[in-house]
Amino acid sequence: MRAVTLAALFIQLLNGLASASALFLVAAGLTLIFGVSRIINFAHGSFYMLGAYAAYAIGARLDVHFGRSLGGFAAAVVLAAVAVAALGALVERLVLRRLYGAPELLQLTATFGLLLIIRDATLAAFGAEDLLGPRVPGLDGTVELLGRPVPSYDLALIVAGPVVLAALTYIITCTRFGVQMRATAEHRVLAAALGIDEARLATIVFALGALLGGLAGALQLPREPANLGMDLSVIADAFVVTVVGGLGSIPGAFLAAVLIGVTKALCIMIGDVSVGVVTFALPRATLVVEFVVMAAVLAVRPNGLLGKPPAAMGALPEARALVRRPGHAQAIVAAAALGAALLLGIAGDDYARVLATDILIATLFTASLQLLTGTGGIVSFGHAAYFGIGAYAAALAARHAWPFAAALALAPLAAWLAGWFFGALSMRLAGIYRAMLTLAFAQIVWSIAYQWDAVTGGSNGLVGVWPPPWLGAGRAYYWFTLAIVALAWFALAALRRTPFGFALRAGRDAAARAEALGIDVRQRQWRACALAGAFAGLAGGLFAFSKGSLSPETLGIGRSVDVLVMLLLGGVDAPFGPLLGAGAFVWLQDTLARTTDYWRACVGVGILVLCLAFPHGVGGGYARLRAALTRR
């Protein structure tokens, strides 16, 4: 452990406060948007990224015409924030207004589609290279405090956070606009009855939130180059701050940003800590510490530091309509899919079999989430954690010379234990808080995989994970995967028809009534977390041996969103939804990736069309149409 002096502690606290101030600006915009519109805006990180790029472009133009100056930098920051605000207003009016009142699952998926579109648009406009902004004239030096130099720009950032907090507090508490915001956040219907133009207010608030996100990105440009990874890197942090502070609470977001910023700074300063023979490398834990803080705060205060209890997350749109047993149409779909799989295994080429293997694994992964979300009504934003845990468990066992069968069996076991443990931690939470805690859990697991070089290989991952020779030759692994996925899928289908499955549905649709009938809803949901984790882990184990290598991306945010899209595409509770969703998504992604550099934008457009035009998915939409025709 490093020797800590008072001067070093003070300087590190200033560094933490500078980071906290920038993070607060992003989280404040996210909090404002959620407080009024109740929408989970995954694309808010894109506004942060666009703010940095816009400030770079506008600043370069101003430097050419007027020369470099502090006033020019300030003008570039303001103009960049205003431009992002205008884009935010346009996005709200054209896209997000249609999602108000929709389930959180749809909101998250649709806004992730927006993120993909904005990222590829930025790539087309600015290229793939990082853009380093110039140092700010007048703030490019240092100030000596307690005998140590402190960047002047960091001190300016520290001031910016409280100034924005004071301005937002004044607007919310002392202006007519703020009163309308609070009234709409408390009771939308009553606010509309009192004459508040809810649509106009939502647009203004969304633009204000986007302005804060763009402002944060523009102010960050002197400290960090503008790059295409800024959106995802900041959105997870912003979600953590928003949830820890309490959804909809601006002062709570400020306290949470300070708590997390200072905690991360202290971890860097303290260095390694030894407890007995175990050494904890705290500087390397900065990626995970904020999520640990989030889990600890929510364990003590389930609604965050200053938050209020959220409304219970309702059943997904098509959940009640699909409790019946699959009919003849679903049986025909299953028979056709089985026939296609058999034909592909016999006559398909190597590339087609690899793609089909990916579809089978994705089908099992999606089916595991369907058990949790479709049957149990538990929305998970971090389901890739179980997939990745299973994949890493199988890969590590294989690298330590375990037999193939034992290594593959370890995958669902490890993921089941993770699901059991996390389910126990999350049972006290409800609604969006529990959903966001799943994201925190996934990020903790990702951070461990990314930084534990000695075990997981760190950012390089693990290589050389192959099945035994008798499975690695020809079509053998495809047939093996087909058999395992088919058995697991039938097991999940049977589980949904058991008393346990019906009890899960009862807790999803009417928790209070189910409790009154003697069903322990929380205990059933806890078991569902563990079971869903086990099946996802099995899919991860199959994935590890099919690819021969792993990286931390296996359990990243992107994969969690992919499985949500596949679930929505097929239908959240449609009997054969996982097969339809996984097949369409994997095939489309593979085709687009081979034909265009901007395939992410194409996928994003497809996600938006799915969420806006077919919110029940292909399978769910078909079932609802058939039910409507039957009633007639």
XYZ file of N, CA, C and O in Angstrom, residues 183-261:
316
model
N -44.974 18.733 -12.016
C -46.351 18.255 -12.083
C -46.473 17.096 -13.067
O -47.143 16.085 -12.784
N -45.823 17.211 -14.222
C -45.882 16.146 -15.219
C -45.183 14.888 -14.729
O -45.651 13.766 -14.965
N -44.064 15.059 -14.024
C -43.354 13.909 -13.491
C -44.178 13.185 -12.423
O -44.154 11.953 -12.339
N -44.944 13.939 -11.619
C -45.734 13.329 -10.550
C -46.981 12.646 -11.087
O -47.329 11.544 -10.682
N -47.710 13.319 -12.012
C -48.969 12.759 -12.501
C -49.256 13.333 -13.886
O -49.781 14.447 -14.018
N -48.953 12.584 -14.929
C -49.062 13.075 -16.289
C -50.507 13.403 -16.667
O -50.782 14.429 -17.289
N -51.425 12.523 -16.294
C -52.821 12.723 -16.687
C -53.396 13.968 -16.028
O -54.062 14.796 -16.670
N -53.148 14.118 -14.726
C -53.655 15.287 -14.017
C -53.019 16.568 -14.543
O -53.686 17.597 -14.682
N -51.727 16.518 -14.865
C -51.052 17.698 -15.408
C -51.671 18.105 -16.747
O -51.891 19.287 -17.015
N -51.975 17.130 -17.590
C -52.618 17.439 -18.866
C -54.010 18.024 -18.656
O -54.431 18.944 -19.367
N -54.737 17.515 -17.655
C -56.078 18.033 -17.367
C -56.027 19.474 -16.892
O -56.988 20.236 -17.078
N -54.907 19.878 -16.295
C -54.751 21.249 -15.822
C -54.275 22.197 -16.920
O -54.030 23.380 -16.651
N -54.128 21.700 -18.129
C -53.787 22.560 -19.256
C -52.331 22.579 -19.642
O -51.926 23.375 -20.493
N -51.501 21.728 -19.059
C -50.083 21.683 -19.416
C -49.927 20.960 -20.748
O -50.457 19.849 -20.938
N -49.240 21.577 -21.684
C -48.982 20.962 -22.995
C -47.885 19.918 -22.810
O -46.685 20.216 -22.877
N -48.317 18.704 -22.565
C -47.377 17.645 -22.206
C -46.383 17.349 -23.329
O -45.191 17.140 -23.084
N -46.861 17.337 -24.569
C -45.984 17.022 -25.697
C -44.893 18.085 -25.853
O -43.713 17.769 -26.050
N -45.282 19.348 -25.776
C -44.305 20.432 -25.907
C -43.305 20.397 -24.756
O -42.098 20.589 -24.963
N -43.796 20.150 -23.551
C -42.917 20.092 -22.382
C -41.905 18.959 -22.527
O -40.717 19.135 -22.230
N -42.369 17.802 -22.990
C -41.464 16.662 -23.144
C -40.362 16.966 -24.143
O -39.197 16.604 -23.939
N -40.709 17.648 -25.233
C -39.704 18.001 -26.231
C -38.657 18.956 -25.653
O -37.452 18.794 -25.863
N -39.120 19.956 -24.907
C -38.187 20.930 -24.324
C -37.268 20.253 -23.311
O -36.048 20.494 -23.293
N -37.842 19.398 -22.475
C -37.030 18.711 -21.464
C -36.026 17.785 -22.128
O -34.859 17.704 -21.712
N -36.451 17.086 -23.161
C -35.513 16.193 -23.847
C -34.379 16.995 -24.486
O -33.212 16.583 -24.437
N -34.731 18.140 -25.088
C -33.689 18.993 -25.665
C -32.734 19.497 -24.591
O -31.517 19.557 -24.809
N -33.271 19.844 -23.414
C -32.412 20.294 -22.312
C -31.494 19.179 -21.841
O -30.305 19.399 -21.579
N -32.036 17.955 -21.750
C -31.192 16.828 -21.367
C -30.109 16.557 -22.390
O -28.949 16.289 -22.038
N -30.472 16.626 -23.690
C -29.468 16.445 -24.736
C -28.425 17.554 -24.688
O -27.230 17.315 -24.927
N -28.857 18.788 -24.389
C -27.909 19.904 -24.267
C -26.886 19.628 -23.172
O -25.688 19.873 -23.359
N -27.337 19.105 -22.037
C -26.401 18.797 -20.952
C -25.432 17.693 -21.362
O -24.239 17.747 -21.042
N -25.939 16.680 -22.077
C -25.051 15.632 -22.557
C -24.025 16.170 -23.541
O -22.832 15.843 -23.465
N -24.483 17.013 -24.494
C -23.550 17.613 -25.444
C -22.551 18.536 -24.768
O -21.379 18.582 -25.145
N -23.016 19.281 -23.763
C -22.120 20.171 -23.017
C -21.029 19.381 -22.314
O -19.848 19.765 -22.319
N -21.407 18.248 -21.713
C -20.412 17.408 -21.030
C -19.370 16.901 -22.024
O -18.165 16.900 -21.742
N -19.817 16.443 -23.205
C -18.863 15.962 -24.201
C -17.947 17.055 -24.699
O -16.740 16.839 -24.881
N -18.497 18.249 -24.933
C -17.677 19.367 -25.411
C -16.641 19.765 -24.366
O -15.479 20.052 -24.694
N -17.045 19.807 -23.087
C -16.101 20.177 -22.030
C -15.050 19.096 -21.800
O -13.965 19.378 -21.272
N -15.353 17.865 -22.175
C -14.398 16.776 -21.977
C -13.339 16.743 -23.072
O -12.302 16.085 -22.915
N -13.560 17.443 -24.190
C -12.644 17.357 -25.328
C -11.199 17.713 -24.991
O -10.278 17.036 -25.464
N -10.913 18.741 -24.165
C -9.503 19.001 -23.830
C -8.859 17.900 -22.984
O -7.623 17.835 -22.898
N -9.659 17.057 -22.357
C -9.109 15.995 -21.504
C -9.076 14.644 -22.210
O -8.315 13.755 -21.825
N -9.939 14.448 -23.217
C -10.074 13.156 -23.883
C -10.376 13.387 -25.359
O -11.237 14.197 -25.697
N -9.694 12.691 -26.265
C -9.989 12.882 -27.685
C -11.385 12.382 -28.044
O -11.883 11.411 -27.453
N -12.012 13.041 -29.001
C -13.311 12.574 -29.484
C -13.107 11.252 -30.210
O -12.263 11.137 -31.105
N -13.879 10.248 -29.842
C -13.747 8.929 -30.452
C -15.092 8.230 -30.465
O -16.020 8.597 -29.734
N -15.205 7.204 -31.282
C -16.482 6.524 -31.498
C -16.885 5.638 -30.331
O -18.018 5.157 -30.297
N -15.997 5.421 -29.380
C -16.343 4.591 -28.228
C -16.850 5.381 -27.035
O -17.154 4.791 -25.990
N -16.946 6.695 -27.172
C -17.365 7.528 -26.038
C -18.800 7.249 -25.607
O -19.131 7.385 -24.434
N -19.661 6.870 -26.558
C -21.074 6.711 -26.234
C -21.307 5.591 -25.231
O -21.918 5.796 -24.175
N -20.793 4.400 -25.527
C -21.008 3.268 -24.616
C -20.196 3.395 -23.336
O -20.628 2.953 -22.274
N -19.000 4.019 -23.443
C -18.165 4.116 -22.244
C -18.795 5.016 -21.194
O -18.636 4.783 -19.988
N -19.523 6.049 -21.609
C -20.091 6.980 -20.636
C -21.497 6.586 -20.207
O -21.916 6.915 -19.100
N -22.241 5.875 -21.070
C -23.640 5.630 -20.735
C -23.767 4.685 -19.547
O -24.662 4.851 -18.711
N -22.880 3.700 -19.440
C -22.940 2.802 -18.288
C -22.677 3.580 -17.002
O -23.370 3.398 -15.989
N -21.675 4.485 -17.028
C -21.392 5.314 -15.856
C -22.574 6.220 -15.523
O -22.925 6.404 -14.357
N -23.196 6.803 -16.564
C -24.335 7.693 -16.330
C -25.519 6.937 -15.735
O -26.224 7.454 -14.857
N -25.750 5.723 -16.209
C -26.822 4.905 -15.632
C -26.559 4.638 -14.156
O -27.464 4.691 -13.323
N -25.304 4.321 -13.841
C -24.959 4.040 -12.442
C -25.223 5.267 -11.569
O -25.842 5.157 -10.505
N -24.774 6.431 -12.018
C -24.980 7.648 -11.238
C -26.464 7.944 -11.078
O -26.936 8.296 -9.983
N -27.231 7.791 -12.149
C -28.664 8.076 -12.094
C -29.383 7.150 -11.123
O -30.238 7.585 -10.340
N -29.035 5.874 -11.146
C -29.710 4.906 -10.286
C -29.252 5.058 -8.835
O -30.061 4.992 -7.908
N -27.957 5.258 -8.618
C -27.461 5.428 -7.253
C -28.054 6.677 -6.616
O -28.456 6.679 -5.449
N -28.131 7.751 -7.384
C -28.697 8.985 -6.836
C -30.188 8.923 -6.621
O -30.723 9.631 -5.762
N -30.873 8.080 -7.377
C -32.330 8.007 -7.308
C -32.926 8.538 -8.595
O -32.658 9.681 -8.975
N -33.691 7.724 -9.278
C -34.227 8.112 -10.577
C -35.057 9.376 -10.461
O -35.971 9.472 -9.646
N -34.733 10.367 -11.290
C -35.470 11.617 -11.304
C -34.966 12.669 -10.340
O -35.486 13.780 -10.310
N -33.927 12.372 -9.556
C -33.423 13.314 -8.556
C -32.123 13.946 -9.035
O -31.098 13.262 -9.150
N -32.147 15.252 -9.316
C -30.932 15.958 -9.729
C -29.927 16.053 -8.576
O -28.740 15.757 -8.770
N -30.339 16.469 -7.356
C -29.365 16.467 -6.254
C -28.800 15.076 -5.978
O -27.614 14.932 -5.650
N -29.639 14.052 -6.117
C -29.150 12.688 -5.931
C -28.096 12.326 -6.952
O -27.096 11.675 -6.629
N -28.291 12.750 -8.210
C -27.294 12.483 -9.243
C -25.975 13.175 -8.924
O -24.895 12.616 -9.154
N -26.042 14.397 -8.367
C -24.816 15.107 -8.015
C -24.079 14.376 -6.889
O -22.858 14.172 -6.965
N -24.811 13.968 -5.853
C -24.177 13.230 -4.749
C -23.565 11.924 -5.239
O -22.455 11.557 -4.846
N -24.289 11.213 -6.111
C -23.780 9.938 -6.618
C -22.541 10.142 -7.478
O -21.582 9.364 -7.399
N -22.532 11.195 -8.309
C -21.358 11.467 -9.135
C -20.134 11.761 -8.278
O -19.031 11.277 -8.554
N -20.323 12.551 -7.224
C -19.209 12.856 -6.316
C -18.735 11.591 -5.613
O -17.531 11.328 -5.511
N -19.680 10.775 -5.133
C -19.326 9.536 -4.435
C -18.509 8.624 -5.333
O -17.453 8.103 -4.926
N -18.960 8.442 -6.565
C -18.274 7.508 -7.458
C -16.961 8.106 -7.963
O -15.937 7.413 -8.027
N -16.959 9.388 -8.314
C -15.728 10.011 -8.793
C -14.627 9.991 -7.748
O -13.475 9.657 -8.049
